[in-house]
């Protein structure tokens, strides 16, 4: 509840005939009504005006935001990009929405089964504009205003915004980051199995915003941008959508500081499977197989004998994000989908490192057909 309106959350029921302060009750559903209790996702919001009050949506240019995974021929090579450039504010104002670019993805938004990876670079805050697709910063902090409240998200933190949640991004200078979007499922904590009750990301370290509202009328100049079936649409309304005075439920935005991750590590031999570094997982219909695993490799002690301690060679559909400082963790996304790179990612951005393959050329053949085990 926003502390300016104590008692705004109805007691004993979700949808009273008359809500406190004359608010409208509105349920945001993240699952079917009949989902089992453990999987049921919903929140009740108590807002000054309902979100349905807006002018009709019309198509909006998607720019370099895409869901076309067939616009270029498949490229089976390992790929690496140089840091994506940020337009100088003195040259052109670029906010979060206009700075979105799709790097790769797979699957289909209409059938709600797939994944997309986007890059954003921006230098200006969103003014009287909201959108619904969640960012992770790796340069510059961002202030995210959501219908549930505000979250300040800094490098080394991640935030998750669920489908259907509107938000706006304020920046404080040149900013860039990425977005991992999954279709038709939700991120959740991975099962711990033999690890036991504790370790990896602990539930208590995830933070949700406190209700915050603005009762602000802006004529017909407030733009709401909606990403629907892979395309962008916009509509106009007369008021700020951030008018929720109180809420309750389990379908919420949240953020997590990666410094709180409890690393599980090997202390004997060999390199443990990267799954032990999973922060969040978006499960598929096949047990043990994920649409997306969000994995980090944080600074840690790596103690092992008779082994090669960096990750062993393995072939997988994987996106890696490297910070420019070694004090921050390496971020990985593993997916069961075979992701295709967009034309923007391969050509238009002009940031593809075409010499990446040369990193492996110094590797030499150490095979010795006369080798024999040490009998000592």
mmCIF file of C-alpha atoms in Angstrom:
data_model
loop_
_atom_site.group_PDB
_atom_site.id
_atom_site.type_symbol
_atom_site.label_atom_id
_atom_site.label_comp_id
_atom_site.label_asym_id
_atom_site.label_seq_id
_atom_site.Cartn_x
_atom_site.Cartn_y
_atom_site.Cartn_z
ATOM 1 C CA UNK A 1 0.000 0.000 0.000
ATOM 2 C CA UNK A 2 1.251 3.479 -0.828
ATOM 3 C CA UNK A 3 1.745 5.063 2.644
ATOM 4 C CA UNK A 4 -0.130 8.157 1.448
ATOM 5 C CA UNK A 5 -3.363 6.107 1.453
ATOM 6 C CA UNK A 6 -3.467 3.832 4.530
ATOM 7 C CA UNK A 7 -6.174 1.193 4.394
ATOM 8 C CA UNK A 8 -6.360 1.219 0.590
ATOM 9 C CA UNK A 9 -6.090 -2.575 0.458
ATOM 10 C CA UNK A 10 -9.560 -4.083 1.033
ATOM 11 C CA UNK A 11 -9.809 -6.370 4.042
ATOM 12 C CA UNK A 12 -11.262 -9.845 3.747
ATOM 13 C CA UNK A 13 -12.070 -9.756 0.032
ATOM 14 C CA UNK A 14 -10.518 -8.899 -3.315
ATOM 15 C CA UNK A 15 -13.376 -7.249 -5.167
ATOM 16 C CA UNK A 16 -15.679 -5.276 -2.836
ATOM 17 C CA UNK A 17 -18.670 -3.443 -4.237
ATOM 18 C CA UNK A 18 -17.024 -0.147 -3.254
ATOM 19 C CA UNK A 19 -13.249 -0.093 -2.780
ATOM 20 C CA UNK A 20 -11.554 2.183 -0.234
ATOM 21 C CA UNK A 21 -10.848 5.692 -1.560
ATOM 22 C CA UNK A 22 -13.197 5.013 -4.488
ATOM 23 C CA UNK A 23 -10.559 2.913 -6.292
ATOM 24 C CA UNK A 24 -11.147 0.360 -9.050
ATOM 25 C CA UNK A 25 -10.187 -3.262 -8.371
ATOM 26 C CA UNK A 26 -8.426 -5.027 -11.241
ATOM 27 C CA UNK A 27 -6.935 -8.521 -11.419
ATOM 28 C CA UNK A 28 -3.795 -9.158 -13.459
ATOM 29 C CA UNK A 29 -3.563 -12.851 -14.349
ATOM 30 C CA UNK A 30 -0.319 -14.581 -15.252
ATOM 31 C CA UNK A 31 -1.848 -18.040 -15.584
ATOM 32 C CA UNK A 32 -5.136 -19.767 -16.262
ATOM 33 C CA UNK A 33 -7.695 -19.351 -13.488
ATOM 34 C CA UNK A 34 -7.744 -23.109 -12.960
ATOM 35 C CA UNK A 35 -3.991 -23.655 -12.614
ATOM 36 C CA UNK A 36 -2.995 -25.597 -9.482
ATOM 37 C CA UNK A 37 -2.486 -23.324 -6.500
ATOM 38 C CA UNK A 38 1.327 -23.620 -6.599
ATOM 39 C CA UNK A 39 1.400 -22.545 -10.259
ATOM 40 C CA UNK A 40 -1.361 -19.938 -10.129
ATOM 41 C CA UNK A 41 -0.069 -16.440 -10.811
ATOM 42 C CA UNK A 42 -2.270 -13.407 -10.162
ATOM 43 C CA UNK A 43 -2.281 -10.058 -8.412
ATOM 44 C CA UNK A 44 -5.036 -7.646 -7.440
ATOM 45 C CA UNK A 45 -4.408 -3.974 -8.127
ATOM 46 C CA UNK A 46 -6.424 -1.085 -6.712
ATOM 47 C CA UNK A 47 -6.079 1.847 -9.051
ATOM 48 C CA UNK A 48 -7.484 5.295 -9.642
ATOM 49 C CA UNK A 49 -8.681 4.393 -13.165
ATOM 50 C CA UNK A 50 -8.739 0.949 -14.811
ATOM 51 C CA UNK A 51 -6.103 0.159 -17.436
ATOM 52 C CA UNK A 52 -8.803 -0.596 -20.031
ATOM 53 C CA UNK A 53 -9.547 3.123 -20.402
ATOM 54 C CA UNK A 54 -7.469 4.145 -23.414
ATOM 55 C CA UNK A 55 -7.875 4.948 -27.111
ATOM 56 C CA UNK A 56 -7.597 2.046 -29.611
ATOM 57 C CA UNK A 57 -4.182 0.500 -30.210
ATOM 58 C CA UNK A 58 -2.575 1.155 -33.586
ATOM 59 C CA UNK A 59 0.555 -0.446 -35.134
ATOM 60 C CA UNK A 60 3.856 1.148 -34.211
ATOM 61 C CA UNK A 61 7.084 0.855 -36.179
ATOM 62 C CA UNK A 62 9.183 -1.940 -34.697
ATOM 63 C CA UNK A 63 12.471 -0.518 -35.942
ATOM 64 C CA UNK A 64 15.091 -3.183 -35.305
ATOM 65 C CA UNK A 65 12.881 -5.103 -32.882
ATOM 66 C CA UNK A 66 12.028 -8.382 -34.602
ATOM 67 C CA UNK A 67 10.537 -11.845 -34.282
ATOM 68 C CA UNK A 68 11.604 -12.954 -37.767
ATOM 69 C CA UNK A 69 14.123 -15.742 -37.275
ATOM 70 C CA UNK A 70 14.352 -16.527 -41.005
ATOM 71 C CA UNK A 71 15.457 -13.191 -42.489
ATOM 72 C CA UNK A 72 19.040 -14.420 -42.975
ATOM 73 C CA UNK A 73 20.579 -17.834 -43.562
ATOM 74 C CA UNK A 74 21.513 -19.793 -40.422
ATOM 75 C CA UNK A 75 25.060 -19.244 -39.160
ATOM 76 C CA UNK A 76 26.452 -22.220 -37.193
ATOM 77 C CA UNK A 77 29.650 -20.417 -36.182
ATOM 78 C CA UNK A 78 30.464 -19.193 -32.696
ATOM 79 C CA UNK A 79 29.882 -15.432 -32.715
ATOM 80 C CA UNK A 80 31.136 -12.517 -30.661
ATOM 81 C CA UNK A 81 30.090 -8.859 -30.664
ATOM 82 C CA UNK A 82 32.066 -5.805 -29.647
ATOM 83 C CA UNK A 83 30.343 -3.486 -27.128
ATOM 84 C CA UNK A 84 27.284 -1.931 -28.743
ATOM 85 C CA UNK A 85 27.691 1.793 -29.316
ATOM 86 C CA UNK A 86 25.491 4.335 -27.563
ATOM 87 C CA UNK A 87 24.269 7.394 -29.437
ATOM 88 C CA UNK A 88 25.502 10.593 -27.827
ATOM 89 C CA UNK A 89 22.737 12.668 -26.253
ATOM 90 C CA UNK A 90 24.144 15.710 -28.042
ATOM 91 C CA UNK A 91 23.480 14.001 -31.380
ATOM 92 C CA UNK A 92 20.042 12.485 -30.752
ATOM 93 C CA UNK A 93 17.811 11.682 -27.800
ATOM 94 C CA UNK A 94 17.240 7.928 -27.625
ATOM 95 C CA UNK A 95 15.004 6.422 -24.938
ATOM 96 C CA UNK A 96 14.642 2.790 -23.917
ATOM 97 C CA UNK A 97 11.988 1.922 -26.500
ATOM 98 C CA UNK A 98 13.666 3.565 -29.496
ATOM 99 C CA UNK A 99 16.973 1.971 -28.441
ATOM 100 C CA UNK A 100 15.718 -1.631 -28.626
ATOM 101 C CA UNK A 101 17.377 -4.067 -31.059
ATOM 102 C CA UNK A 102 16.743 -7.808 -31.426
ATOM 103 C CA UNK A 103 19.904 -9.903 -31.481
ATOM 104 C CA UNK A 104 18.602 -13.456 -31.772
ATOM 105 C CA UNK A 105 15.778 -15.787 -30.853
ATOM 106 C CA UNK A 106 13.678 -18.801 -31.752
ATOM 107 C CA UNK A 107 10.134 -20.076 -31.449
ATOM 108 C CA UNK A 108 6.856 -18.253 -31.868
ATOM 109 C CA UNK A 109 5.153 -15.603 -29.768
ATOM 110 C CA UNK A 110 1.691 -16.554 -31.056
ATOM 111 C CA UNK A 111 1.959 -20.142 -29.868
ATOM 112 C CA UNK A 112 3.671 -18.858 -26.698
ATOM 113 C CA UNK A 113 6.697 -21.083 -26.978
ATOM 114 C CA UNK A 114 10.035 -19.427 -27.602
ATOM 115 C CA UNK A 115 12.753 -17.018 -26.622
ATOM 116 C CA UNK A 116 14.217 -13.705 -27.803
ATOM 117 C CA UNK A 117 17.330 -11.756 -26.838
ATOM 118 C CA UNK A 118 17.297 -7.979 -27.279
ATOM 119 C CA UNK A 119 19.899 -5.267 -26.779
ATOM 120 C CA UNK A 120 19.099 -1.728 -25.661
ATOM 121 C CA UNK A 121 21.243 1.398 -25.786
ATOM 122 C CA UNK A 122 19.789 4.726 -24.686
ATOM 123 C CA UNK A 123 20.682 8.150 -23.331
ATOM 124 C CA UNK A 124 17.302 9.643 -22.352
ATOM 125 C CA UNK A 125 14.430 8.796 -20.025
ATOM 126 C CA UNK A 126 10.982 7.814 -21.245
ATOM 127 C CA UNK A 127 8.636 10.804 -20.954
ATOM 128 C CA UNK A 128 4.891 10.134 -20.646
ATOM 129 C CA UNK A 129 5.450 6.699 -22.157
ATOM 130 C CA UNK A 130 5.244 3.128 -20.872
ATOM 131 C CA UNK A 131 6.065 -0.280 -22.337
ATOM 132 C CA UNK A 132 6.110 -3.944 -21.318
ATOM 133 C CA UNK A 133 9.433 -5.773 -21.872
ATOM 134 C CA UNK A 134 12.032 -6.188 -19.118
ATOM 135 C CA UNK A 135 15.660 -4.906 -19.170
ATOM 136 C CA UNK A 136 18.898 -5.955 -17.444
ATOM 137 C CA UNK A 137 21.482 -3.135 -17.302
ATOM 138 C CA UNK A 138 25.196 -3.669 -17.736
ATOM 139 C CA UNK A 139 26.183 -0.003 -18.067
ATOM 140 C CA UNK A 140 24.356 2.680 -16.139
ATOM 141 C CA UNK A 141 21.674 2.350 -13.510
ATOM 142 C CA UNK A 142 18.016 2.580 -14.482
ATOM 143 C CA UNK A 143 14.963 3.607 -12.491
ATOM 144 C CA UNK A 144 11.996 1.454 -13.458
ATOM 145 C CA UNK A 145 8.556 2.772 -12.597
ATOM 146 C CA UNK A 146 5.965 -0.007 -12.704
ATOM 147 C CA UNK A 147 2.294 -0.275 -11.873
ATOM 148 C CA UNK A 148 3.437 -1.990 -8.660
ATOM 149 C CA UNK A 149 5.937 0.699 -7.641
ATOM 150 C CA UNK A 150 9.506 1.787 -8.381
ATOM 151 C CA UNK A 151 12.737 -0.213 -8.632
ATOM 152 C CA UNK A 152 16.257 1.165 -8.998
ATOM 153 C CA UNK A 153 18.256 -1.439 -10.941
ATOM 154 C CA UNK A 154 22.034 -1.196 -11.205
ATOM 155 C CA UNK A 155 24.694 -3.255 -13.003
ATOM 156 C CA UNK A 156 25.081 -6.580 -11.159
ATOM 157 C CA UNK A 157 21.316 -6.590 -10.547
ATOM 158 C CA UNK A 158 18.589 -8.167 -12.642
ATOM 159 C CA UNK A 159 14.896 -7.395 -12.773
ATOM 160 C CA UNK A 160 11.986 -9.457 -14.017
ATOM 161 C CA UNK A 161 8.804 -7.878 -15.354
ATOM 162 C CA UNK A 162 5.980 -10.229 -16.202
ATOM 163 C CA UNK A 163 3.835 -10.195 -19.311
ATOM 164 C CA UNK A 164 1.159 -7.498 -19.204
ATOM 165 C CA UNK A 165 2.967 -5.216 -16.750
ATOM 166 C CA UNK A 166 3.514 -1.640 -17.865
ATOM 167 C CA UNK A 167 6.627 0.245 -16.904
ATOM 168 C CA UNK A 168 8.752 3.250 -17.784
ATOM 169 C CA UNK A 169 12.560 3.586 -17.719
ATOM 170 C CA UNK A 170 14.480 6.615 -16.461
ATOM 171 C CA UNK A 171 18.223 6.764 -17.147
ATOM 172 C CA UNK A 172 20.955 9.013 -15.810
ATOM 173 C CA UNK A 173 23.343 9.096 -18.741
ATOM 174 C CA UNK A 174 24.562 6.716 -21.403
ATOM 175 C CA UNK A 175 23.036 3.321 -20.679
ATOM 176 C CA UNK A 176 23.036 -0.111 -22.255
ATOM 177 C CA UNK A 177 21.928 -3.595 -21.369
ATOM 178 C CA UNK A 178 20.063 -6.593 -22.662
ATOM 179 C CA UNK A 179 16.693 -8.292 -22.406
ATOM 180 C CA UNK A 180 15.988 -12.004 -22.159
ATOM 181 C CA UNK A 181 12.372 -12.547 -23.202
ATOM 182 C CA UNK A 182 10.570 -15.872 -22.895
ATOM 183 C CA UNK A 183 7.189 -16.662 -24.399
ATOM 184 C CA UNK A 184 4.458 -18.473 -22.523
ATOM 185 C CA UNK A 185 6.182 -19.381 -19.270
ATOM 186 C CA UNK A 186 7.594 -17.750 -16.152
ATOM 187 C CA UNK A 187 11.030 -17.634 -14.612
ATOM 188 C CA UNK A 188 11.324 -19.501 -11.343
ATOM 189 C CA UNK A 189 14.000 -20.733 -8.977
ATOM 190 C CA UNK A 190 15.618 -24.003 -10.079
ATOM 191 C CA UNK A 191 15.127 -27.128 -8.005
ATOM 192 C CA UNK A 192 18.039 -27.725 -5.637
ATOM 193 C CA UNK A 193 18.051 -31.534 -5.662
ATOM 194 C CA UNK A 194 21.144 -32.979 -3.933
ATOM 195 C CA UNK A 195 22.367 -29.464 -3.092
ATOM 196 C CA UNK A 196 19.810 -29.430 -0.296
ATOM 197 C CA UNK A 197 17.656 -26.739 1.236
ATOM 198 C CA UNK A 198 20.040 -23.801 0.840
ATOM 199 C CA UNK A 199 22.261 -22.390 -1.863
ATOM 200 C CA UNK A 200 22.172 -20.649 -5.240
ATOM 201 C CA UNK A 201 19.610 -17.793 -5.233
ATOM 202 C CA UNK A 202 17.617 -17.664 -2.000
ATOM 203 C CA UNK A 203 13.966 -16.530 -2.127
ATOM 204 C CA UNK A 204 14.407 -13.957 0.636
ATOM 205 C CA UNK A 205 16.873 -11.954 -1.477
ATOM 206 C CA UNK A 206 14.380 -11.150 -4.235
ATOM 207 C CA UNK A 207 12.820 -7.723 -3.798
ATOM 208 C CA UNK A 208 9.407 -6.507 -4.953
ATOM 209 C CA UNK A 209 8.411 -2.828 -5.143
ATOM 210 C CA UNK A 210 6.158 -1.039 -2.675
ATOM 211 C CA UNK A 211 2.983 0.495 -4.109
ATOM 212 C CA UNK A 212 3.473 4.020 -5.430
ATOM 213 C CA UNK A 213 0.957 6.049 -7.409
ATOM 214 C CA UNK A 214 0.665 9.272 -9.314
ATOM 215 C CA UNK A 215 -2.746 10.836 -9.946
ATOM 216 C CA UNK A 216 -1.695 12.759 -13.020
ATOM 217 C CA UNK A 217 -3.715 13.854 -16.029
ATOM 218 C CA UNK A 218 -1.768 14.521 -19.235
ATOM 219 C CA UNK A 219 -4.488 15.237 -21.800
ATOM 220 C CA UNK A 220 -4.256 12.653 -24.599
ATOM 221 C CA UNK A 221 -0.466 12.671 -24.771
ATOM 222 C CA UNK A 222 0.417 9.656 -22.621
ATOM 223 C CA UNK A 223 1.574 6.812 -24.878
ATOM 224 C CA UNK A 224 1.192 3.177 -23.893
ATOM 225 C CA UNK A 225 3.278 0.782 -25.987
ATOM 226 C CA UNK A 226 2.288 -2.864 -26.110
ATOM 227 C CA UNK A 227 4.322 -5.742 -27.543
ATOM 228 C CA UNK A 228 1.768 -8.204 -28.918
ATOM 229 C CA UNK A 229 2.557 -11.314 -30.959
ATOM 230 C CA UNK A 230 6.047 -9.982 -31.646
ATOM 231 C CA UNK A 231 4.886 -6.572 -32.944
ATOM 232 C CA UNK A 232 4.619 -3.156 -31.326
ATOM 233 C CA UNK A 233 1.377 -1.235 -30.918
ATOM 234 C CA UNK A 234 0.647 2.072 -29.215
ATOM 235 C CA UNK A 235 -2.360 3.866 -27.840
ATOM 236 C CA UNK A 236 -3.023 7.205 -26.191
ATOM 237 C CA UNK A 237 -4.682 7.881 -22.864
ATOM 238 C CA UNK A 238 -5.362 10.856 -20.657
ATOM 239 C CA UNK A 239 -3.684 9.703 -17.449
ATOM 240 C CA UNK A 240 -0.575 8.029 -16.104
ATOM 241 C CA UNK A 241 -0.907 4.216 -15.908
ATOM 242 C CA UNK A 242 1.067 4.266 -12.674
ATOM 243 C CA UNK A 243 -2.018 4.931 -10.601
ATOM 244 C CA UNK A 244 -2.090 1.799 -8.425
ATOM 245 C CA UNK A 245 -2.575 2.785 -4.784
ATOM 246 C CA UNK A 246 -2.392 -0.749 -3.359
ATOM 247 C CA UNK A 247 -1.861 -4.306 -4.555
ATOM 248 C CA UNK A 248 -1.453 -7.873 -3.345
ATOM 249 C CA UNK A 249 -0.648 -11.158 -5.053
ATOM 250 C CA UNK A 250 2.174 -13.324 -6.384
ATOM 251 C CA UNK A 251 2.355 -12.051 -9.980
ATOM 252 C CA UNK A 252 4.725 -9.154 -9.491
ATOM 253 C CA UNK A 253 7.845 -7.494 -10.850
ATOM 254 C CA UNK A 254 10.969 -8.152 -8.820
ATOM 255 C CA UNK A 255 14.703 -7.573 -8.768
ATOM 256 C CA UNK A 256 17.705 -9.506 -7.485
ATOM 257 C CA UNK A 257 21.265 -8.512 -6.628
ATOM 258 C CA UNK A 258 23.645 -11.105 -8.069
ATOM 259 C CA UNK A 259 26.061 -10.545 -5.171
ATOM 260 C CA UNK A 260 23.618 -12.515 -3.026
ATOM 261 C CA UNK A 261 24.067 -15.672 -5.105
ATOM 262 C CA UNK A 262 25.372 -18.552 -2.955
ATOM 263 C CA UNK A 263 27.925 -20.285 -5.167
ATOM 264 C CA UNK A 264 28.207 -24.063 -5.141
ATOM 265 C CA UNK A 265 31.671 -25.104 -6.277
ATOM 266 C CA UNK A 266 33.902 -28.141 -6.743
ATOM 267 C CA UNK A 267 36.703 -28.863 -4.271
ATOM 268 C CA UNK A 268 37.963 -32.204 -5.574
ATOM 269 C CA UNK A 269 38.384 -32.719 -9.328
ATOM 270 C CA UNK A 270 36.777 -31.776 -12.659
ATOM 271 C CA UNK A 271 34.597 -28.774 -13.353
ATOM 272 C CA UNK A 272 31.039 -29.061 -12.068
ATOM 273 C CA UNK A 273 28.180 -28.779 -14.545
ATOM 274 C CA UNK A 274 27.248 -25.110 -15.233
ATOM 275 C CA UNK A 275 23.736 -25.842 -13.937
ATOM 276 C CA UNK A 276 24.998 -25.198 -10.408
ATOM 277 C CA UNK A 277 25.210 -21.508 -11.319
ATOM 278 C CA UNK A 278 21.559 -21.152 -12.412
ATOM 279 C CA UNK A 279 19.807 -18.136 -10.901
ATOM 280 C CA UNK A 280 16.423 -18.496 -12.638
ATOM 281 C CA UNK A 281 14.944 -21.015 -15.039
ATOM 282 C CA UNK A 282 12.015 -20.924 -17.460
ATOM 283 C CA UNK A 283 10.947 -24.539 -17.780
ATOM 284 C CA UNK A 284 9.696 -26.231 -20.915
ATOM 285 C CA UNK A 285 7.128 -29.036 -21.037
ATOM 286 C CA UNK A 286 9.957 -31.601 -20.921
ATOM 287 C CA UNK A 287 11.212 -32.328 -17.395
ATOM 288 C CA UNK A 288 14.743 -31.063 -16.860
ATOM 289 C CA UNK A 289 14.807 -29.092 -20.137
ATOM 290 C CA UNK A 290 14.511 -25.301 -20.029
ATOM 291 C CA UNK A 291 13.378 -22.734 -22.551
ATOM 292 C CA UNK A 292 15.931 -20.518 -20.845
ATOM 293 C CA UNK A 293 18.336 -20.863 -17.927
ATOM 294 C CA UNK A 294 19.785 -17.604 -16.621
ATOM 295 C CA UNK A 295 23.235 -18.492 -15.311
ATOM 296 C CA UNK A 296 26.015 -16.429 -13.715
ATOM 297 C CA UNK A 297 29.678 -17.131 -13.127
ATOM 298 C CA UNK A 298 30.501 -14.813 -10.231
ATOM 299 C CA UNK A 299 33.909 -14.150 -8.671
ATOM 300 C CA UNK A 300 34.653 -17.125 -6.416
ATOM 301 C CA UNK A 301 37.366 -19.461 -5.212
ATOM 302 C CA UNK A 302 37.792 -22.318 -7.691
ATOM 303 C CA UNK A 303 39.659 -25.125 -5.912
ATOM 304 C CA UNK A 304 40.184 -28.436 -7.694
ATOM 305 C CA UNK A 305 42.906 -30.976 -8.411
ATOM 306 C CA UNK A 306 44.004 -32.632 -11.642
ATOM 307 C CA UNK A 307 41.587 -30.733 -13.858
ATOM 308 C CA UNK A 308 41.141 -27.741 -16.139
ATOM 309 C CA UNK A 309 39.318 -25.290 -13.912
ATOM 310 C CA UNK A 310 37.717 -22.971 -16.497
ATOM 311 C CA UNK A 311 34.527 -24.415 -18.063
ATOM 312 C CA UNK A 312 35.245 -27.433 -20.220
ATOM 313 C CA UNK A 313 34.531 -27.396 -23.943
ATOM 314 C CA UNK A 314 30.861 -28.000 -24.582
ATOM 315 C CA UNK A 315 28.505 -27.265 -27.454
ATOM 316 C CA UNK A 316 25.212 -25.627 -26.525
ATOM 317 C CA UNK A 317 22.777 -22.901 -27.559
ATOM 318 C CA UNK A 318 24.195 -20.188 -25.343
ATOM 319 C CA UNK A 319 24.415 -16.399 -25.099
ATOM 320 C CA UNK A 320 27.187 -14.914 -22.915
ATOM 321 C CA UNK A 321 27.293 -11.330 -21.607
ATOM 322 C CA UNK A 322 30.647 -10.042 -20.404
ATOM 323 C CA UNK A 323 31.058 -6.898 -18.316
ATOM 324 C CA UNK A 324 34.063 -4.677 -18.919
ATOM 325 C CA UNK A 325 35.239 -5.278 -15.343
ATOM 326 C CA UNK A 326 36.181 -8.626 -13.831
ATOM 327 C CA UNK A 327 34.514 -7.677 -10.530
ATOM 328 C CA UNK A 328 31.102 -8.385 -12.012
ATOM 329 C CA UNK A 329 29.878 -11.873 -12.939
ATOM 330 C CA UNK A 330 29.676 -13.331 -16.400
ATOM 331 C CA UNK A 331 26.034 -13.728 -17.379
ATOM 332 C CA UNK A 332 24.919 -16.673 -19.518
ATOM 333 C CA UNK A 333 21.659 -17.753 -21.077
ATOM 334 C CA UNK A 334 21.315 -21.429 -21.946
ATOM 335 C CA UNK A 335 18.367 -22.492 -24.085
ATOM 336 C CA UNK A 336 16.967 -25.711 -25.521
ATOM 337 C CA UNK A 337 16.028 -23.683 -28.614
ATOM 338 C CA UNK A 338 18.392 -23.362 -31.545
ATOM 339 C CA UNK A 339 18.513 -19.580 -31.664
ATOM 340 C CA UNK A 340 18.848 -17.706 -34.957
ATOM 341 C CA UNK A 341 20.669 -14.388 -35.190
ATOM 342 C CA UNK A 342 18.787 -11.491 -36.793
ATOM 343 C CA UNK A 343 19.976 -9.490 -39.767
ATOM 344 C CA UNK A 344 20.602 -6.602 -37.386
ATOM 345 C CA UNK A 345 22.852 -8.796 -35.252
ATOM 346 C CA UNK A 346 24.809 -10.205 -38.178
ATOM 347 C CA UNK A 347 25.040 -7.183 -40.454
ATOM 348 C CA UNK A 348 23.303 -3.929 -39.564
ATOM 349 C CA UNK A 349 24.838 -3.310 -36.147
ATOM 350 C CA UNK A 350 28.366 -3.625 -37.568
ATOM 351 C CA UNK A 351 29.601 -4.811 -34.171
ATOM 352 C CA UNK A 352 30.131 -8.470 -35.040
ATOM 353 C CA UNK A 353 33.737 -9.466 -34.382
ATOM 354 C CA UNK A 354 34.652 -11.271 -37.584
ATOM 355 C CA UNK A 355 38.024 -12.300 -36.142
ATOM 356 C CA UNK A 356 36.546 -14.193 -33.200
ATOM 357 C CA UNK A 357 37.390 -17.550 -34.769
ATOM 358 C CA UNK A 358 41.076 -16.645 -34.512
ATOM 359 C CA UNK A 359 40.860 -17.007 -30.713
ATOM 360 C CA UNK A 360 40.960 -20.774 -31.201
ATOM 361 C CA UNK A 361 43.693 -20.934 -33.815
ATOM 362 C CA UNK A 362 46.583 -21.067 -31.279
ATOM 363 C CA UNK A 363 45.243 -24.423 -30.034
ATOM 364 C CA UNK A 364 47.685 -27.145 -31.027
ATOM 365 C CA UNK A 365 47.579 -30.897 -31.451
ATOM 366 C CA UNK A 366 49.058 -32.523 -28.345
ATOM 367 C CA UNK A 367 48.225 -36.087 -29.327
ATOM 368 C CA UNK A 368 51.012 -38.558 -28.515
ATOM 369 C CA UNK A 369 50.410 -42.068 -29.894
ATOM 370 C CA UNK A 370 53.277 -43.349 -27.736
ATOM 371 C CA UNK A 371 51.793 -42.150 -24.496
ATOM 372 C CA UNK A 372 51.674 -44.674 -21.677
ATOM 373 C CA UNK A 373 50.231 -44.320 -18.153
ATOM 374 C CA UNK A 374 52.612 -43.625 -15.320
ATOM 375 C CA UNK A 375 53.119 -46.935 -13.510
ATOM 376 C CA UNK A 376 54.632 -45.431 -10.352
#
